[in-house]
mmCIF file of C-alpha atoms and ligand atoms in Angstrom:
data_model
loop_
_atom_site.group_PDB
_atom_site.id
_atom_site.type_symbol
_atom_site.label_atom_id
_atom_site.label_comp_id
_atom_site.label_asym_id
_atom_site.label_seq_id
_atom_site.Cartn_x
_atom_site.Cartn_y
_atom_site.Cartn_z
ATOM 1 C CA MET A 1 -0.057 -0.100 -0.271
ATOM 2 C CA ASN A 2 2.590 2.541 -0.932
ATOM 3 C CA PHE A 3 0.508 4.677 -2.879
ATOM 4 C CA GLU A 4 3.610 7.801 -2.241
ATOM 5 C CA LYS A 5 6.074 5.408 -3.391
ATOM 6 C CA ASN A 6 4.066 5.308 -6.690
ATOM 7 C CA ILE A 7 3.641 8.346 -7.810
ATOM 8 C CA GLU A 8 7.439 9.269 -6.851
ATOM 9 C CA LYS A 9 8.043 6.032 -9.506
ATOM 10 C CA ILE A 10 5.985 7.693 -12.238
ATOM 11 C CA GLN A 11 6.871 11.386 -11.556
ATOM 12 C CA GLY A 12 10.467 10.293 -11.949
ATOM 13 C CA GLN A 13 9.764 8.523 -15.162
ATOM 14 C CA THR A 14 7.738 11.177 -16.475
ATOM 15 C CA LYS A 15 9.729 14.641 -14.937
ATOM 16 C CA LYS A 16 8.188 17.018 -17.693
ATOM 17 C CA ALA A 17 4.901 16.203 -17.494
ATOM 18 C CA GLN A 18 1.810 17.079 -15.447
ATOM 19 C CA LEU A 19 0.451 14.214 -13.614
ATOM 20 C CA ILE A 20 -3.518 13.866 -13.047
ATOM 21 C CA VAL A 21 -4.033 11.433 -10.840
ATOM 22 C CA VAL A 22 -7.480 8.802 -11.640
ATOM 23 C CA THR A 23 -9.223 8.536 -8.267
ATOM 24 C CA LYS A 24 -12.019 6.768 -9.856
ATOM 25 C CA ASN A 25 -13.425 3.807 -7.954
ATOM 26 C CA GLN A 26 -11.217 4.768 -4.778
ATOM 27 C CA SER A 27 -12.280 5.820 -1.786
ATOM 28 C CA LEU A 28 -12.040 9.224 -0.242
ATOM 29 C CA LYS A 29 -9.619 7.947 2.275
ATOM 30 C CA ASN A 30 -7.283 6.881 -0.350
ATOM 31 C CA ILE A 31 -7.400 10.149 -2.185
ATOM 32 C CA LYS A 32 -7.207 12.088 1.164
ATOM 33 C CA ARG A 33 -3.996 10.441 1.258
ATOM 34 C CA ILE A 34 -2.630 11.486 -2.476
ATOM 35 C CA TYR A 35 -4.466 14.911 -1.122
ATOM 36 C CA GLN A 36 -1.906 14.883 2.114
ATOM 37 C CA ILE A 37 1.287 14.793 -0.299
ATOM 38 C CA GLY A 38 0.425 17.574 -1.698
ATOM 39 C CA HIS A 39 -1.404 16.286 -5.116
ATOM 40 C CA ARG A 40 -4.466 18.843 -6.347
ATOM 41 C CA ASN A 41 -5.379 17.669 -9.964
ATOM 42 C CA PHE A 42 -7.584 14.729 -10.195
ATOM 43 C CA GLY A 43 -9.375 12.795 -12.500
ATOM 44 C CA GLU A 44 -13.199 10.912 -12.473
ATOM 45 C CA ASN A 45 -14.879 9.296 -15.251
ATOM 46 C CA LYS A 46 -18.309 9.602 -14.300
ATOM 47 C CA VAL A 47 -20.408 12.690 -13.267
ATOM 48 C CA GLN A 48 -22.033 10.968 -10.437
ATOM 49 C CA ASP A 49 -18.970 10.205 -8.437
ATOM 50 C CA LEU A 50 -17.687 13.318 -9.400
ATOM 51 C CA LEU A 51 -20.227 15.444 -7.714
ATOM 52 C CA THR A 52 -19.939 13.253 -4.758
ATOM 53 C CA LYS A 53 -16.676 13.566 -4.327
ATOM 54 C CA GLN A 54 -16.079 17.241 -4.953
ATOM 55 C CA GLN A 55 -18.925 17.659 -2.473
ATOM 56 C CA GLN A 56 -16.772 15.503 0.673
ATOM 57 C CA LEU A 57 -13.364 16.718 -0.423
ATOM 58 C CA PRO A 58 -11.307 19.896 -0.131
ATOM 59 C CA HIS A 59 -12.600 22.310 -2.150
ATOM 60 C CA ASP A 60 -9.092 23.577 -3.881
ATOM 61 C CA ILE A 61 -8.764 20.208 -5.920
ATOM 62 C CA ASN A 62 -9.082 20.628 -9.732
ATOM 63 C CA TRP A 63 -11.296 18.055 -10.940
ATOM 64 C CA HIS A 64 -10.600 16.821 -14.466
ATOM 65 C CA MET A 65 -13.841 15.180 -15.835
ATOM 66 C CA ILE A 66 -11.980 12.400 -18.487
ATOM 67 C CA GLY A 67 -14.914 10.132 -19.147
ATOM 68 C CA HIS A 68 -17.818 10.592 -21.688
ATOM 69 C CA LEU A 69 -20.209 12.992 -20.499
ATOM 70 C CA GLN A 70 -23.804 13.611 -21.893
ATOM 71 C CA SER A 71 -24.798 16.840 -22.785
ATOM 72 C CA ASN A 72 -27.559 16.754 -20.204
ATOM 73 C CA LYS A 73 -25.167 16.756 -17.460
ATOM 74 C CA VAL A 74 -22.405 19.616 -18.263
ATOM 75 C CA LYS A 75 -24.705 21.378 -15.778
ATOM 76 C CA LEU A 76 -23.801 19.797 -13.066
ATOM 77 C CA ILE A 77 -20.604 20.268 -13.368
ATOM 78 C CA ALA A 78 -20.200 23.704 -14.859
ATOM 79 C CA PRO A 79 -20.151 25.414 -11.399
ATOM 80 C CA PHE A 80 -16.701 24.161 -10.223
ATOM 81 C CA ILE A 81 -15.191 21.747 -13.136
ATOM 82 C CA HIS A 82 -11.702 22.807 -13.843
ATOM 83 C CA MET A 83 -11.248 20.543 -16.886
ATOM 84 C CA ILE A 84 -13.076 18.825 -19.400
ATOM 85 C CA GLN A 85 -10.723 16.417 -20.839
ATOM 86 C CA SER A 86 -13.474 14.370 -23.265
ATOM 87 C CA VAL A 87 -14.994 16.789 -25.358
ATOM 88 C CA ASP A 88 -15.981 14.773 -28.385
ATOM 89 C CA SER A 89 -19.256 16.023 -30.249
ATOM 90 C CA LEU A 90 -19.837 19.994 -31.238
ATOM 91 C CA LYS A 91 -23.193 19.434 -29.482
ATOM 92 C CA LEU A 92 -21.267 19.024 -26.000
ATOM 93 C CA ILE A 93 -19.142 22.158 -26.933
ATOM 94 C CA LYS A 94 -22.243 24.139 -27.610
ATOM 95 C CA THR A 95 -23.601 22.390 -24.248
ATOM 96 C CA ILE A 96 -20.519 23.640 -22.412
ATOM 97 C CA ASN A 97 -20.277 27.212 -23.749
ATOM 98 C CA ASN A 98 -23.619 27.706 -22.864
ATOM 99 C CA CYS A 99 -23.582 25.875 -19.035
ATOM 100 C CA GLY A 100 -20.066 28.261 -18.810
ATOM 101 C CA GLU A 101 -22.216 31.280 -19.700
ATOM 102 C CA LYS A 102 -24.497 30.793 -17.191
ATOM 103 C CA ASN A 103 -21.974 30.479 -14.271
ATOM 104 C CA GLN A 104 -20.252 32.831 -15.727
ATOM 105 C CA ARG A 105 -16.940 30.645 -15.857
ATOM 106 C CA ILE A 106 -14.624 30.001 -18.836
ATOM 107 C CA ILE A 107 -14.247 26.434 -18.796
ATOM 108 C CA ASN A 108 -10.917 24.500 -19.894
ATOM 109 C CA CYS A 109 -11.627 21.877 -22.270
ATOM 110 C CA LEU A 110 -9.132 19.263 -23.849
ATOM 111 C CA ILE A 111 -10.667 18.251 -27.559
ATOM 112 C CA GLN A 112 -10.634 14.467 -27.403
ATOM 113 C CA ILE A 113 -9.423 12.458 -30.657
ATOM 114 C CA LYS A 114 -10.558 8.884 -31.124
ATOM 115 C CA ILE A 115 -6.859 7.314 -31.909
ATOM 116 C CA ALA A 116 -7.760 3.679 -31.260
ATOM 117 C CA GLU A 117 -9.116 0.904 -33.363
ATOM 118 C CA GLU A 118 -11.355 0.003 -30.496
ATOM 119 C CA ASP A 119 -15.355 1.279 -31.381
ATOM 120 C CA THR A 120 -16.122 1.861 -27.921
ATOM 121 C CA LYS A 121 -13.823 4.747 -27.864
ATOM 122 C CA HIS A 122 -15.109 8.361 -28.125
ATOM 123 C CA GLY A 123 -13.764 11.202 -30.065
ATOM 124 C CA PHE A 124 -13.162 13.036 -33.157
ATOM 125 C CA SER A 125 -11.046 11.812 -36.036
ATOM 126 C CA ILE A 126 -8.113 13.054 -36.566
ATOM 127 C CA THR A 127 -9.279 14.910 -40.237
ATOM 128 C CA GLU A 128 -12.316 16.433 -37.891
ATOM 129 C CA ALA A 129 -10.012 17.802 -35.343
ATOM 130 C CA THR A 130 -7.432 19.157 -37.467
ATOM 131 C CA GLN A 131 -10.127 21.353 -39.445
ATOM 132 C CA MET A 132 -11.338 22.619 -36.239
ATOM 133 C CA LEU A 133 -8.224 23.378 -34.535
ATOM 134 C CA ARG A 134 -6.466 24.732 -37.407
ATOM 135 C CA THR A 135 -9.433 27.229 -38.105
ATOM 136 C CA ASP A 136 -11.168 29.892 -35.917
ATOM 137 C CA ILE A 137 -14.419 27.561 -35.119
ATOM 138 C CA LEU A 138 -13.983 27.269 -31.822
ATOM 139 C CA SER A 139 -13.593 31.153 -30.956
ATOM 140 C CA GLN A 140 -16.920 31.796 -31.006
ATOM 141 C CA TYR A 141 -17.747 30.128 -28.166
ATOM 142 C CA ASN A 142 -16.386 32.609 -25.400
ATOM 143 C CA TYR A 143 -16.971 30.323 -22.234
ATOM 144 C CA ILE A 144 -14.892 27.960 -23.342
ATOM 145 C CA SER A 145 -11.195 27.537 -23.092
ATOM 146 C CA VAL A 146 -9.835 25.021 -25.509
ATOM 147 C CA LYS A 147 -6.387 23.952 -24.261
ATOM 148 C CA GLY A 148 -5.310 20.850 -26.517
ATOM 149 C CA ILE A 149 -6.062 17.681 -27.071
ATOM 150 C CA MET A 150 -6.373 14.118 -25.319
ATOM 151 C CA GLY A 151 -6.100 10.826 -26.615
ATOM 152 C CA MET A 152 -6.667 6.981 -25.152
ATOM 153 C CA ALA A 153 -4.552 4.160 -26.967
ATOM 154 C CA SER A 154 -5.835 1.035 -27.730
ATOM 155 C CA PHE A 155 -6.135 -1.684 -25.242
ATOM 156 C CA THR A 156 -3.504 -4.017 -26.198
ATOM 157 C CA ALA A 157 0.095 -5.529 -25.666
ATOM 158 C CA ASN A 158 0.984 -4.883 -29.364
ATOM 159 C CA ILE A 159 3.297 -1.521 -28.389
ATOM 160 C CA ASN A 160 3.727 -0.883 -31.722
ATOM 161 C CA GLN A 161 0.105 -0.244 -32.633
ATOM 162 C CA ILE A 162 0.735 1.840 -29.291
ATOM 163 C CA LYS A 163 3.034 4.113 -30.534
ATOM 164 C CA LYS A 164 1.760 4.881 -33.904
ATOM 165 C CA GLU A 165 -1.454 5.879 -32.560
ATOM 166 C CA PHE A 166 0.214 8.491 -29.942
ATOM 167 C CA LYS A 167 2.281 9.454 -32.673
ATOM 168 C CA LEU A 168 -0.470 10.365 -34.713
ATOM 169 C CA MET A 169 -1.264 12.476 -31.529
ATOM 170 C CA LYS A 170 1.814 14.286 -31.194
ATOM 171 C CA GLN A 171 1.452 14.983 -35.120
ATOM 172 C CA LEU A 172 -1.699 16.498 -34.745
ATOM 173 C CA PHE A 173 -0.536 18.598 -31.464
ATOM 174 C CA ASP A 174 2.773 20.009 -33.330
ATOM 175 C CA SER A 175 0.714 20.911 -36.669
ATOM 176 C CA CYS A 176 -1.876 23.235 -33.851
ATOM 177 C CA ARG A 177 0.578 24.806 -32.035
ATOM 178 C CA PRO A 178 1.523 27.220 -30.206
ATOM 179 C CA LYS A 179 -2.229 28.055 -29.946
ATOM 180 C CA TYR A 180 -2.823 24.776 -28.219
ATOM 181 C CA LYS A 181 -0.280 23.839 -24.845
ATOM 182 C CA ILE A 182 -1.676 20.229 -23.888
ATOM 183 C CA LEU A 183 -1.195 17.100 -25.113
ATOM 184 C CA SER A 184 -2.975 14.449 -22.650
ATOM 185 C CA MET A 185 -2.148 10.911 -23.068
ATOM 186 C CA GLY A 186 -0.987 8.559 -21.355
ATOM 187 C CA MET A 187 -2.277 5.775 -18.321
ATOM 188 C CA SER A 188 -0.948 2.963 -16.094
ATOM 189 C CA ASN A 189 -0.273 0.478 -19.243
ATOM 190 C CA ASP A 190 1.036 2.725 -21.553
ATOM 191 C CA TYR A 191 2.421 6.150 -19.864
ATOM 192 C CA THR A 192 6.111 5.955 -20.580
ATOM 193 C CA ILE A 193 5.402 4.910 -24.172
ATOM 194 C CA ALA A 194 3.207 8.263 -24.100
ATOM 195 C CA TYR A 195 5.921 10.281 -22.277
ATOM 196 C CA GLU A 196 8.435 9.087 -24.982
ATOM 197 C CA ALA A 197 6.172 9.908 -27.669
ATOM 198 C CA GLY A 198 5.594 14.012 -25.956
ATOM 199 C CA SER A 199 3.394 13.907 -24.011
ATOM 200 C CA ASN A 200 2.811 16.417 -21.532
ATOM 201 C CA MET A 201 -0.203 15.132 -19.680
ATOM 202 C CA ILE A 202 -0.647 11.874 -17.935
ATOM 203 C CA ARG A 203 -3.672 10.414 -16.389
ATOM 204 C CA VAL A 204 -2.539 7.550 -14.227
ATOM 205 C CA GLY A 205 -4.624 5.541 -11.632
ATOM 206 C CA SER A 206 -4.450 1.762 -10.981
ATOM 207 C CA ALA A 207 -0.414 2.114 -11.284
ATOM 208 C CA ILE A 208 -0.480 4.510 -8.306
ATOM 209 C CA PHE A 209 -3.875 2.887 -6.375
ATOM 210 C CA LYS A 210 -2.303 -0.870 -6.514
ATOM 211 C CA TYR A 211 -1.580 -2.340 -3.105
HETATM 212 C C1 PLP B 301 -9.386 5.115 -15.803
HETATM 213 C C2 PLP B 301 -8.843 6.253 -17.016
HETATM 214 C C3 PLP B 301 -7.799 6.331 -16.921
HETATM 215 C C4 PLP B 301 -6.728 5.615 -16.140
HETATM 216 O O1 PLP B 301 -6.512 4.640 -16.070
HETATM 217 P P1 PLP B 301 -5.592 3.579 -15.715
HETATM 218 O O2 PLP B 301 -5.050 2.455 -16.207
HETATM 219 O O3 PLP B 301 -6.353 2.820 -13.936
HETATM 220 O O4 PLP B 301 -4.212 4.362 -15.066
HETATM 221 C C5 PLP B 301 -6.866 7.651 -17.837
HETATM 222 N N1 PLP B 301 -7.942 7.975 -18.629
HETATM 223 C C6 PLP B 301 -9.318 7.693 -18.884
HETATM 224 C C7 PLP B 301 -9.605 8.328 -19.704
HETATM 225 C C8 PLP B 301 -9.853 7.154 -17.868
HETATM 226 O O5 PLP B 301 -10.775 6.569 -18.021
#
């Protein structure tokens, strides 16, 4: 049960990347331990869990929504969410913008890119995202601040496949810099590969909370 040591190891391997501690399925007690060693950026993939944890934990935590978000639930998290990393449709962009306006907050977002081969994963295709990010389409939304892109590689043991997908993300990221600063990719199983490919934000859960 050495969460602290696990984090140290991960951060040692990814020195220039920001670590988002993914707290999904974790008890408040476990999350508080991570909080106590100074971490403030936590990720959740379900709205209901996010709400419960936000209410019960200290209010200086930066919460990142990382899972598929239904438009009708945006209003629930809009008052406090630090960043929505899973923006995967134009409809969602419009809804987040409306909810931002109602709350008089500019909401940080990442555009989710579908790089994996699995059909279950959400996100814009590389082509759609390239179009959207290289043009001004997003600048009409005054209550959204797009900071970059997020992606998840295929769940596979084939490292070359994972490398290939992260490389596509990096190419897209480079093609729309310097406007967008965050390249969020890498989870417990592939954060070292993601980091080598240029990730500057990793989202890690199970490799931290393992016993
Ligand atoms: C669960 C999840 C993670 C973290 O996964 P682990 O394998 O536990 O590190 C990262 N990103 C997203 C979008 C997730 O849903």
